[in-house]
Short mmCIF file of C-alpha atoms in Angstrom, two decimals:
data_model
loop_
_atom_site.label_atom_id
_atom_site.label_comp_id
_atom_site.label_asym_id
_atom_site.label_seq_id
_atom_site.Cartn_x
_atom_site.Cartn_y
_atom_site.Cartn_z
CA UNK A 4 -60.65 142.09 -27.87
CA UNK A 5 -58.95 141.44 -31.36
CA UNK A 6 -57.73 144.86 -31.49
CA UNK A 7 -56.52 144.90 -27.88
CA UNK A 8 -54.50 141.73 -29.11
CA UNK A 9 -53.15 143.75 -32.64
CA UNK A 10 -52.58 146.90 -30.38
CA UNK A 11 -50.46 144.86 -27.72
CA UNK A 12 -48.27 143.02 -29.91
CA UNK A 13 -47.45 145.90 -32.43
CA UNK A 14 -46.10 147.15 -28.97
CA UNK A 15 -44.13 144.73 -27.84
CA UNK A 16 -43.41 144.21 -31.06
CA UNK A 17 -41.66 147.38 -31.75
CA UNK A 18 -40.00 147.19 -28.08
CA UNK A 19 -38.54 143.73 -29.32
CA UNK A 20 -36.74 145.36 -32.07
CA UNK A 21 -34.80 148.20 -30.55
CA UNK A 22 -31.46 148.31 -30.42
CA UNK A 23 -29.97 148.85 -27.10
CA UNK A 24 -28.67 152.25 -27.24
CA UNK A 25 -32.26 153.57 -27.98
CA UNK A 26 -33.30 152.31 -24.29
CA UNK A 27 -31.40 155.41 -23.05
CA UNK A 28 -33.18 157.88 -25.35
CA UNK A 29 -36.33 159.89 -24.33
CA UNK A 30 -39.59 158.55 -24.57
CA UNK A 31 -42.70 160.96 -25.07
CA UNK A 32 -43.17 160.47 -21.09
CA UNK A 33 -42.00 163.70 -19.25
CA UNK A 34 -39.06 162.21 -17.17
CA UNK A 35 -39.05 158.47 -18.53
CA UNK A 36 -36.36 157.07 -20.54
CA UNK A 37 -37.17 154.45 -23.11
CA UNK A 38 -36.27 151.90 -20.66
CA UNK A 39 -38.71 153.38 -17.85
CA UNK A 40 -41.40 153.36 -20.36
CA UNK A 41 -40.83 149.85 -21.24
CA UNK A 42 -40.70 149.16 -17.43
CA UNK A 43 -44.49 150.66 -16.62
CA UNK A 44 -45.52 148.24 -19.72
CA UNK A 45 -44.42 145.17 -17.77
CA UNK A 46 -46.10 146.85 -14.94
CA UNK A 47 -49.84 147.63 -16.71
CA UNK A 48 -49.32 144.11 -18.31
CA UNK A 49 -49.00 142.49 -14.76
CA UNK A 50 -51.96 144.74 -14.08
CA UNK A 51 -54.09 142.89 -16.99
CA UNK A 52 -53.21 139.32 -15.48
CA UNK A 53 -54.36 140.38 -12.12
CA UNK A 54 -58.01 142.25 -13.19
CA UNK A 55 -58.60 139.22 -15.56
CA UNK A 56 -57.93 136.92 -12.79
CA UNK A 57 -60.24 139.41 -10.61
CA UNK A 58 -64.03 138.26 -11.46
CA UNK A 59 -66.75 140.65 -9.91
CA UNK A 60 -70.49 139.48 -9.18
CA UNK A 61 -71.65 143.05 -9.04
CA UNK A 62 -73.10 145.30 -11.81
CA UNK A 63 -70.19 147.36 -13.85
CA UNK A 64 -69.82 150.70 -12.44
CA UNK A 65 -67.54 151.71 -15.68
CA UNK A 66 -67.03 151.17 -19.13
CA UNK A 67 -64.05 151.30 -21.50
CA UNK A 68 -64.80 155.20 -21.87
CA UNK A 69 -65.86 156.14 -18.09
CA UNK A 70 -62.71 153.54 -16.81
CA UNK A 71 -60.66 156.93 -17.39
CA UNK A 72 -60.29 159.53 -14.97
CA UNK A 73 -59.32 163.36 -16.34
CA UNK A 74 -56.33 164.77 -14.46
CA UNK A 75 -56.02 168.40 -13.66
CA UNK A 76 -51.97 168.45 -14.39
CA UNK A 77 -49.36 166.40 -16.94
CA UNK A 78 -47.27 163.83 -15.26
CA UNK A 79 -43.71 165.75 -14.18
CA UNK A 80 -42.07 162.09 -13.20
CA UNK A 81 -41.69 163.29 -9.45
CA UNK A 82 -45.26 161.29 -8.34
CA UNK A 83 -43.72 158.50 -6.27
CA UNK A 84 -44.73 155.62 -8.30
CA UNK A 85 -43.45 157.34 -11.53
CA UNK A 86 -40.04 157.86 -9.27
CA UNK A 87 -40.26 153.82 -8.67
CA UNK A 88 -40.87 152.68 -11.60
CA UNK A 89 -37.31 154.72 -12.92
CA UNK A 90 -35.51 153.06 -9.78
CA UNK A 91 -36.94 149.40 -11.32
CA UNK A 92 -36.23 150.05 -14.73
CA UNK A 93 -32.61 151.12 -13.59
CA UNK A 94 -32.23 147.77 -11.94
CA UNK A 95 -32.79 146.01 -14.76
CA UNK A 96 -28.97 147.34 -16.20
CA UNK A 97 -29.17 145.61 -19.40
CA UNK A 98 -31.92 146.03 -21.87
CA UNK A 99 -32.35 142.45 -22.86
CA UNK A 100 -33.78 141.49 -19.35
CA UNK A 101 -36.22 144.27 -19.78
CA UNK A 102 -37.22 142.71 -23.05
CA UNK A 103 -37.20 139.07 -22.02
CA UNK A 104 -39.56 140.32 -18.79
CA UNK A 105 -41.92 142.40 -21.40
CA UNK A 106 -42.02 139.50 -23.57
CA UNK A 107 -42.70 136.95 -21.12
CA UNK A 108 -45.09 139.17 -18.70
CA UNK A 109 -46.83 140.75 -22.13
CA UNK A 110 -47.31 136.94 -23.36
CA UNK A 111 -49.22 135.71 -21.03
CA UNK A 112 -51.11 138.66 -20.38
CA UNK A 113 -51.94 138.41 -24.37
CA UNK A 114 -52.58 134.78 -23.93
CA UNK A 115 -55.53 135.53 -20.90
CA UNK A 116 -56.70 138.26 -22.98
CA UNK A 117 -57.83 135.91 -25.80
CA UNK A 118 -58.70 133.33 -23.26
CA UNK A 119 -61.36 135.59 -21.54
CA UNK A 120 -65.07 135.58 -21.87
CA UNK A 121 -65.96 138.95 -23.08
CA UNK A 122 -69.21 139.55 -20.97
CA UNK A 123 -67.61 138.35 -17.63
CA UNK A 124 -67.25 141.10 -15.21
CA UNK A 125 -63.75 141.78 -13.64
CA UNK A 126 -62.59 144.35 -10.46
CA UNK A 127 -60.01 147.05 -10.93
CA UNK A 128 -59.37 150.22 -8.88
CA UNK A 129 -62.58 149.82 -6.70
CA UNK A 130 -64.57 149.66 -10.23
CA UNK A 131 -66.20 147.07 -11.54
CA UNK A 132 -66.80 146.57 -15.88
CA UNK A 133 -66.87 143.93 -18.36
CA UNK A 134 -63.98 142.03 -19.78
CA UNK A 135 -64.61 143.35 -23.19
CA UNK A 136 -64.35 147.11 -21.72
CA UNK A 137 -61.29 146.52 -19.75
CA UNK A 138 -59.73 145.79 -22.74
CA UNK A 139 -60.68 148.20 -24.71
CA UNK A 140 -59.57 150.78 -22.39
CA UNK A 141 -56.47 149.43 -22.33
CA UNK A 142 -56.42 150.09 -26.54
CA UNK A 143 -55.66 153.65 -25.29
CA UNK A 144 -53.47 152.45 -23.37
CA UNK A 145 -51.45 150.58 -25.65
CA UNK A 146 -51.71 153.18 -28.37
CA UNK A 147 -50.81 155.88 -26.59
CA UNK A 148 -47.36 154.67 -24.80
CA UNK A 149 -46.82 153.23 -28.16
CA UNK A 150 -46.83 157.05 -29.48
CA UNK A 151 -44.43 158.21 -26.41
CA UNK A 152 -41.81 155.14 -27.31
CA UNK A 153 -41.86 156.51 -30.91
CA UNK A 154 -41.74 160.13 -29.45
CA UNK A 155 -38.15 160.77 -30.34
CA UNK A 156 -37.58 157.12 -32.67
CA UNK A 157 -39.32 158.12 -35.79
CA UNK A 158 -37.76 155.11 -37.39
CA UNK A 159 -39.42 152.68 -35.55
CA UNK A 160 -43.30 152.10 -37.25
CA UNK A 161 -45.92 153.31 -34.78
CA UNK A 162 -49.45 151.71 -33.91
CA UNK A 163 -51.83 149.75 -35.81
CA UNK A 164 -54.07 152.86 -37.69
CA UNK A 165 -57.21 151.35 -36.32
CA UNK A 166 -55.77 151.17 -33.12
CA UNK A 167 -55.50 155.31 -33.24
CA UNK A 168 -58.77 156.00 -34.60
CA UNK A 169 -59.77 154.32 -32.08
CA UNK A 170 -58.26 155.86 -29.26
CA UNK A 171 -59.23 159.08 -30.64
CA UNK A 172 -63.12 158.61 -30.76
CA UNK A 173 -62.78 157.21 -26.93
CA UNK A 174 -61.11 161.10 -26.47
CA UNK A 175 -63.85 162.63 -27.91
CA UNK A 176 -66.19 161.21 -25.77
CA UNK A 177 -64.63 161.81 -22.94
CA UNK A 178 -63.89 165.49 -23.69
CA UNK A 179 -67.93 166.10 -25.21
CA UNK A 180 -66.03 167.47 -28.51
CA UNK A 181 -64.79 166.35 -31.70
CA UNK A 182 -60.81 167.18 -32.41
CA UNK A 183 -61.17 169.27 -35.91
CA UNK A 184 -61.30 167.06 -39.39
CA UNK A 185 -58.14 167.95 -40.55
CA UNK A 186 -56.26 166.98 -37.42
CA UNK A 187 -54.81 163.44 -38.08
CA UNK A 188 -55.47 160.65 -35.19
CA UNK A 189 -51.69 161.01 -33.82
CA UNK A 190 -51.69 164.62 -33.89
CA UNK A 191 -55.44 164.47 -32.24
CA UNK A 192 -53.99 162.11 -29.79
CA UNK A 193 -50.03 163.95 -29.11
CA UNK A 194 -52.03 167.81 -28.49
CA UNK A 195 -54.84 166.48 -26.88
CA UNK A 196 -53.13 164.77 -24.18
CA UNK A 197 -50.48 167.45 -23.45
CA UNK A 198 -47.81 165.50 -25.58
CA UNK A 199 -47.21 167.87 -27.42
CA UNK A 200 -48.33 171.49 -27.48
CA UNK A 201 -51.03 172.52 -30.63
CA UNK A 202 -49.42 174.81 -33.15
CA UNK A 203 -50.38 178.20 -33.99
CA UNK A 204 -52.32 177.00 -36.80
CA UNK A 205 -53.57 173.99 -34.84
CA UNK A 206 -54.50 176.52 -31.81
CA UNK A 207 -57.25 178.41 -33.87
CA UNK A 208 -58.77 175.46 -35.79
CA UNK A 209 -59.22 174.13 -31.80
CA UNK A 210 -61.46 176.65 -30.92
CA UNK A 211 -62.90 177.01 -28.14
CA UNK A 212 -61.30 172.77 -27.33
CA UNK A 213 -58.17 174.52 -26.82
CA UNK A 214 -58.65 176.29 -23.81
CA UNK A 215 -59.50 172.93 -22.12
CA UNK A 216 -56.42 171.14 -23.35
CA UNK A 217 -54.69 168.72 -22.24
CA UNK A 218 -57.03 165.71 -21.11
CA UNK A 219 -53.84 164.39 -19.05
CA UNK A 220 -56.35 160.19 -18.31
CA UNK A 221 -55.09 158.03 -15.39
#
């Protein structure tokens, strides 16, 4: 849970502190702007309020690794609910209502976060799993849409290191394979994920992992 809290507010944190001409630029979401990106993070942390406020009486069916399905294709930002979410964030028209809504929204979902009893079980997307996993899936959450707002900012500092190790081991397990040692967690992360396409170089040390790239989670 404490890391779901670090992970969360490095990511607001950094959304805070753009200026408003970066809202326009890409983010490492195929299709999203800065500002639609910022838009699906009031959207997942409306999603946190309403699982935490969700309590289950039957056994967990997931946990923080199995919560994550494996798609067979990257997002292109045509699904309908990637379409919407642009249309919302558009609506918005000036970036400081998109940050006062993040900030707001993201509070409070923070705030139940470190209010919640770890073992209690909680209902999302007909599953069922423990407070404490729920929110440490959503550590890969946070760290990766962290990586896509940096995508095309390098200036702005990216997430918390543990935060990226991390998301990396919950990868591994679910691809069955280790990314090679001399990968670092972001570039683990960016080519495993279909961010970003695995060098030459990167290619062969992959092996026989590269033929199965990317593991595209929803």
């Amino acid at each position: 849970m404490d890391l779901f809290s670090r992970s969360w507010t490095a990511l607001r944190t950094a959304v805070a502190q753009l200026p408003d001409e970066d809202f326009e630029r890409p983010s490492g979401c195929t299709g999203w702007l800065v500002r639609d990106l910022v838009c699906h993070l009031v959207i997942d942390a409306q999603d946190v309020l309403i699982t935490l406020a969700t309590p289950a009486d039957r056994e967990p069916t997931v946990d923080a690794v199995t919560y994550w399905t494996v798609e067979d294709r990257p997002p292109t930002g045509e699904d309908p609910l990637d379409a919407l979410t642009v249309r919302l964030a558009a609506a918005y028209q000036e970036p400081h209502l998109l940050k006062f809504h993040l900030d707001d929204v993201g509070s409070a979902a923070g705030r139940a976060a470190r209010l919640a009893d770890p073992a209690a079980r909680v209902g999302t997307r007909d599953e069922v799993l423990t407070v404490d996993d729920y929110l440490s899936a959503y550590v890969l959450e946070w760290t990766l849409h962290h990586l896509d707002l940096i995508a095309h900012l390098p200036e702005v500092p990216g997430p918390p290191a543990e935060g990226l190790a991390r998301t990396r081991a919950m990868l591994e397990e679910i691809a069955g394979a280790a990314f090679p040692a001399s990968f670092t967690d972001t570039d683990a992360l960016l080519t495993g994920t279909g961010r970003r396409a695995p060098t030459a170089a990167e290619e062969a040390e992959l092996g026989a992992l590269a033929a199965r790239l990317p593991f595209v989670l929803g």
